[in-house]
PDB file of C-alpha atoms in Angstrom:
ATOM      1  CA  UNK A   1     157.264 -94.828-203.875  1.00  0.00           C
ATOM      2  CA  UNK A   2     154.582 -97.688-203.576  1.00  0.00           C
ATOM      3  CA  UNK A   3     152.886 -98.754-206.604  1.00  0.00           C
ATOM      4  CA  UNK A   4     149.564 -97.204-206.404  1.00  0.00           C
ATOM      5  CA  UNK A   5     150.526 -94.370-204.325  1.00  0.00           C
ATOM      6  CA  UNK A   6     148.616 -91.380-205.725  1.00  0.00           C
ATOM      7  CA  UNK A   7     151.856 -90.129-206.734  1.00  0.00           C
ATOM      8  CA  UNK A   8     153.055 -92.680-208.387  1.00  0.00           C
ATOM      9  CA  UNK A   9     150.333 -92.209-210.574  1.00  0.00           C
ATOM     10  CA  UNK A  10     149.964 -88.949-211.475  1.00  0.00           C
ATOM     11  CA  UNK A  11     153.957 -89.351-212.465  1.00  0.00           C
ATOM     12  CA  UNK A  12     152.681 -91.754-214.391  1.00  0.00           C
ATOM     13  CA  UNK A  13     150.372 -89.726-216.404  1.00  0.00           C
ATOM     14  CA  UNK A  14     152.923 -87.120-216.430  1.00  0.00           C
ATOM     15  CA  UNK A  15     155.812 -88.959-218.172  1.00  0.00           C
ATOM     16  CA  UNK A  16     152.992 -90.822-220.438  1.00  0.00           C
ATOM     17  CA  UNK A  17     152.144 -87.010-221.662  1.00  0.00           C
ATOM     18  CA  UNK A  18     153.925 -87.091-224.587  1.00  0.00           C
ATOM     19  CA  UNK A  19     153.487 -91.246-225.547  1.00  0.00           C
ATOM     20  CA  UNK A  20     149.614 -89.616-225.167  1.00  0.00           C
ATOM     21  CA  UNK A  21     150.551 -87.534-228.478  1.00  0.00           C
ATOM     22  CA  UNK A  22     153.202 -89.606-230.330  1.00  0.00           C
ATOM     23  CA  UNK A  23     150.011 -91.376-230.229  1.00  0.00           C
ATOM     24  CA  UNK A  24     147.048 -89.405-230.900  1.00  0.00           C
ATOM     25  CA  UNK A  25     148.734 -86.916-233.257  1.00  0.00           C
ATOM     26  CA  UNK A  26     151.412 -88.359-234.804  1.00  0.00           C
ATOM     27  CA  UNK A  27     150.152 -92.182-234.848  1.00  0.00           C
ATOM     28  CA  UNK A  28     146.640 -90.744-235.199  1.00  0.00           C
ATOM     29  CA  UNK A  29     144.723 -93.563-233.208  1.00  0.00           C
ATOM     30  CA  UNK A  30     140.897 -92.359-232.482  1.00  0.00           C
ATOM     31  CA  UNK A  31     140.675 -95.591-230.684  1.00  0.00           C
ATOM     32  CA  UNK A  32     142.662 -95.393-227.491  1.00  0.00           C
ATOM     33  CA  UNK A  33     142.839 -95.460-223.854  1.00  0.00           C
ATOM     34  CA  UNK A  34     144.853 -94.776-220.949  1.00  0.00           C
ATOM     35  CA  UNK A  35     144.431 -95.374-217.591  1.00  0.00           C
ATOM     36  CA  UNK A  36     148.599 -94.678-215.654  1.00  0.00           C
ATOM     37  CA  UNK A  37     150.864 -97.380-217.556  1.00  0.00           C
ATOM     38  CA  UNK A  38     147.297 -99.321-218.463  1.00  0.00           C
ATOM     39  CA  UNK A  39     146.356 -99.231-222.693  1.00  0.00           C
ATOM     40  CA  UNK A  40     144.423-100.225-225.144  1.00  0.00           C
ATOM     41  CA  UNK A  41     143.746 -99.312-228.632  1.00  0.00           C
ATOM     42  CA  UNK A  42     140.901-100.361-230.844  1.00  0.00           C
ATOM     43  CA  UNK A  43     141.036-101.198-234.466  1.00  0.00           C
ATOM     44  CA  UNK A  44     138.734-103.431-236.778  1.00  0.00           C
ATOM     45  CA  UNK A  45     142.500-104.634-238.907  1.00  0.00           C
ATOM     46  CA  UNK A  46     145.008-106.612-237.120  1.00  0.00           C
ATOM     47  CA  UNK A  47     147.366-105.348-239.054  1.00  0.00           C
ATOM     48  CA  UNK A  48     146.833-102.028-238.573  1.00  0.00           C
ATOM     49  CA  UNK A  49     147.002-103.315-234.991  1.00  0.00           C
ATOM     50  CA  UNK A  50     150.329-104.815-235.940  1.00  0.00           C
ATOM     51  CA  UNK A  51     152.407-102.052-237.356  1.00  0.00           C
ATOM     52  CA  UNK A  52     151.286 -99.396-235.040  1.00  0.00           C
ATOM     53  CA  UNK A  53     152.595-102.566-232.568  1.00  0.00           C
ATOM     54  CA  UNK A  54     156.182-101.873-234.210  1.00  0.00           C
ATOM     55  CA  UNK A  55     155.764 -98.760-233.871  1.00  0.00           C
ATOM     56  CA  UNK A  56     154.654 -98.392-229.972  1.00  0.00           C
ATOM     57  CA  UNK A  57     157.207-100.263-228.877  1.00  0.00           C
ATOM     58  CA  UNK A  58     160.242 -99.029-231.004  1.00  0.00           C
ATOM     59  CA  UNK A  59     158.750 -95.201-229.220  1.00  0.00           C
ATOM     60  CA  UNK A  60     158.422 -95.812-225.994  1.00  0.00           C
ATOM     61  CA  UNK A  61     161.767 -97.331-226.578  1.00  0.00           C
ATOM     62  CA  UNK A  62     163.734 -94.673-227.826  1.00  0.00           C
ATOM     63  CA  UNK A  63     162.334 -92.391-226.499  1.00  0.00           C
ATOM     64  CA  UNK A  64     160.981 -92.408-223.443  1.00  0.00           C
ATOM     65  CA  UNK A  65     163.616 -95.838-222.077  1.00  0.00           C
ATOM     66  CA  UNK A  66     160.230 -98.171-221.696  1.00  0.00           C
ATOM     67  CA  UNK A  67     159.214-101.535-222.802  1.00  0.00           C
ATOM     68  CA  UNK A  68     156.201-103.096-223.200  1.00  0.00           C
ATOM     69  CA  UNK A  69     155.372-105.972-220.883  1.00  0.00           C
ATOM     70  CA  UNK A  70     155.899-109.302-223.530  1.00  0.00           C
ATOM     71  CA  UNK A  71     153.166-111.561-221.341  1.00  0.00           C
ATOM     72  CA  UNK A  72     150.248-108.934-221.099  1.00  0.00           C
ATOM     73  CA  UNK A  73     150.651-107.004-225.064  1.00  0.00           C
ATOM     74  CA  UNK A  74     148.235-108.488-227.357  1.00  0.00           C
ATOM     75  CA  UNK A  75     146.669-108.510-230.384  1.00  0.00           C
ATOM     76  CA  UNK A  76     142.797-110.047-229.310  1.00  0.00           C
ATOM     77  CA  UNK A  77     139.128-109.808-230.799  1.00  0.00           C
ATOM     78  CA  UNK A  78     137.350-108.241-229.012  1.00  0.00           C
ATOM     79  CA  UNK A  79     133.396-110.372-229.095  1.00  0.00           C
ATOM     80  CA  UNK A  80     136.280-111.887-226.850  1.00  0.00           C
ATOM     81  CA  UNK A  81     135.931-110.354-223.995  1.00  0.00           C
ATOM     82  CA  UNK A  82     138.383-106.993-223.347  1.00  0.00           C
ATOM     83  CA  UNK A  83     139.739-107.096-220.220  1.00  0.00           C
ATOM     84  CA  UNK A  84     141.100-103.501-218.582  1.00  0.00           C
ATOM     85  CA  UNK A  85     140.890-101.766-215.908  1.00  0.00           C
ATOM     86  CA  UNK A  86     138.709-103.917-213.382  1.00  0.00           C
ATOM     87  CA  UNK A  87     135.741-105.212-215.959  1.00  0.00           C
ATOM     88  CA  UNK A  88     135.824-107.552-217.849  1.00  0.00           C
ATOM     89  CA  UNK A  89     134.968-104.794-220.850  1.00  0.00           C
ATOM     90  CA  UNK A  90     132.436-106.198-224.283  1.00  0.00           C
ATOM     91  CA  UNK A  91     131.066-104.246-227.395  1.00  0.00           C
ATOM     92  CA  UNK A  92     128.157-102.905-225.071  1.00  0.00           C
ATOM     93  CA  UNK A  93     127.926-103.964-222.312  1.00  0.00           C
ATOM     94  CA  UNK A  94     131.035-104.618-218.796  1.00  0.00           C
ATOM     95  CA  UNK A  95     131.411-107.221-216.473  1.00  0.00           C
ATOM     96  CA  UNK A  96     132.866-107.200-212.966  1.00  0.00           C
ATOM     97  CA  UNK A  97     136.483-109.461-213.062  1.00  0.00           C
ATOM     98  CA  UNK A  98     136.063-112.931-211.315  1.00  0.00           C
ATOM     99  CA  UNK A  99     137.906-111.569-208.607  1.00  0.00           C
ATOM    100  CA  UNK A 100     137.156-108.703-207.678  1.00  0.00           C
ATOM    101  CA  UNK A 101     133.580-110.990-206.947  1.00  0.00           C
ATOM    102  CA  UNK A 102     135.285-113.439-205.119  1.00  0.00           C
ATOM    103  CA  UNK A 103     137.393-110.556-202.690  1.00  0.00           C
ATOM    104  CA  UNK A 104     133.562-109.158-201.907  1.00  0.00           C
ATOM    105  CA  UNK A 105     132.178-112.912-200.961  1.00  0.00           C
ATOM    106  CA  UNK A 106     135.621-113.112-199.361  1.00  0.00           C
ATOM    107  CA  UNK A 107     134.428-109.523-196.943  1.00  0.00           C
ATOM    108  CA  UNK A 108     131.013-111.246-196.753  1.00  0.00           C
ATOM    109  CA  UNK A 109     132.448-114.644-195.397  1.00  0.00           C
ATOM    110  CA  UNK A 110     134.889-113.113-193.263  1.00  0.00           C
ATOM    111  CA  UNK A 111     131.550-111.034-191.931  1.00  0.00           C
ATOM    112  CA  UNK A 112     129.569-113.552-191.567  1.00  0.00           C
ATOM    113  CA  UNK A 113     132.433-115.603-189.640  1.00  0.00           C
ATOM    114  CA  UNK A 114     133.040-112.679-186.996  1.00  0.00           C
ATOM    115  CA  UNK A 115     135.829-111.161-188.407  1.00  0.00           C
ATOM    116  CA  UNK A 116     133.860-108.334-188.978  1.00  0.00           C
ATOM    117  CA  UNK A 117     131.539-106.063-187.782  1.00  0.00           C
ATOM    118  CA  UNK A 118     128.397-104.709-190.020  1.00  0.00           C
ATOM    119  CA  UNK A 119     130.109-100.873-190.236  1.00  0.00           C
ATOM    120  CA  UNK A 120     132.909-102.505-191.858  1.00  0.00           C
ATOM    121  CA  UNK A 121     131.638-105.151-194.635  1.00  0.00           C
ATOM    122  CA  UNK A 122     128.608-102.052-195.261  1.00  0.00           C
ATOM    123  CA  UNK A 123     131.364-100.048-195.326  1.00  0.00           C
ATOM    124  CA  UNK A 124     133.568-102.136-197.618  1.00  0.00           C
ATOM    125  CA  UNK A 125     130.549-103.116-199.477  1.00  0.00           C
ATOM    126  CA  UNK A 126     129.486 -99.024-200.728  1.00  0.00           C
ATOM    127  CA  UNK A 127     133.145 -99.040-202.026  1.00  0.00           C
ATOM    128  CA  UNK A 128     132.822-101.862-204.309  1.00  0.00           C
ATOM    129  CA  UNK A 129     129.702-100.839-205.195  1.00  0.00           C
ATOM    130  CA  UNK A 130     131.160 -97.886-206.621  1.00  0.00           C
ATOM    131  CA  UNK A 131     133.131 -99.179-208.667  1.00  0.00           C
ATOM    132  CA  UNK A 132     130.790-102.124-209.705  1.00  0.00           C
ATOM    133  CA  UNK A 133     128.212 -99.958-211.046  1.00  0.00           C
ATOM    134  CA  UNK A 134     130.072 -98.991-213.881  1.00  0.00           C
ATOM    135  CA  UNK A 135     129.417-101.733-215.102  1.00  0.00           C
ATOM    136  CA  UNK A 136     126.260-103.846-216.544  1.00  0.00           C
ATOM    137  CA  UNK A 137     126.380-105.505-212.013  1.00  0.00           C
ATOM    138  CA  UNK A 138     122.270-103.829-211.041  1.00  0.00           C
ATOM    139  CA  UNK A 139     121.788-107.698-210.310  1.00  0.00           C
ATOM    140  CA  UNK A 140     125.246-108.603-209.014  1.00  0.00           C
ATOM    141  CA  UNK A 141     124.987-105.668-206.868  1.00  0.00           C
ATOM    142  CA  UNK A 142     121.496-106.184-205.384  1.00  0.00           C
ATOM    143  CA  UNK A 143     122.077-110.245-204.856  1.00  0.00           C
ATOM    144  CA  UNK A 144     125.575-109.060-202.791  1.00  0.00           C
ATOM    145  CA  UNK A 145     123.431-106.540-200.424  1.00  0.00           C
ATOM    146  CA  UNK A 146     120.423-109.175-199.768  1.00  0.00           C
ATOM    147  CA  UNK A 147     124.007-111.833-198.288  1.00  0.00           C
ATOM    148  CA  UNK A 148     124.769-109.096-196.296  1.00  0.00           C
ATOM    149  CA  UNK A 149     121.610-108.453-195.115  1.00  0.00           C
ATOM    150  CA  UNK A 150     120.613-111.826-194.370  1.00  0.00           C
ATOM    151  CA  UNK A 151     124.326-112.607-192.977  1.00  0.00           C
ATOM    152  CA  UNK A 152     123.804-110.318-189.973  1.00  0.00           C
ATOM    153  CA  UNK A 153     119.897-111.379-189.474  1.00  0.00           C
ATOM    154  CA  UNK A 154     120.846-114.658-189.485  1.00  0.00           C
ATOM    155  CA  UNK A 155     123.787-113.135-186.673  1.00  0.00           C
ATOM    156  CA  UNK A 156     121.648-111.331-185.062  1.00  0.00           C
ATOM    157  CA  UNK A 157     119.428-114.644-183.990  1.00  0.00           C
ATOM    158  CA  UNK A 158     120.990-117.701-184.287  1.00  0.00           C
ATOM    159  CA  UNK A 159     118.655-120.528-183.576  1.00  0.00           C
ATOM    160  CA  UNK A 160     116.440-118.948-187.277  1.00  0.00           C
ATOM    161  CA  UNK A 161     119.066-119.274-189.687  1.00  0.00           C
TER     162      UNK A 161
END
């Protein structure tokens, strides 16, 4: 089953239900967020997080035969921002990942070069906008839409560019 497939996401949620119960009931973690196979635990004590990490590794190995990814498992201070589910999350706001912005800019470049037509770039933008609205992105969304329409005008009237 391909990664990203809706069925694989469903089964990941079913399989990790026991893990959710372990975190919430046994460890009594108050601030726990999981999206498919990615999760975050928040706590003000680094020592408690280190202890919790040990218990999680043990539980996952013994009960579910899973291991945490060694390069993606870390304890860090929130003021630096937390990269999670497409955003750089801070205590009071969240911003899009830079690669997400690069992707929309690449699509706009493809549109400007004639590789996409207006309806295609707008369909892509609408989907991207739906995701981007979950963060603090009003100005960025507005500016990207302006670039799309400016490019449309230039494509229709090339002598005005």
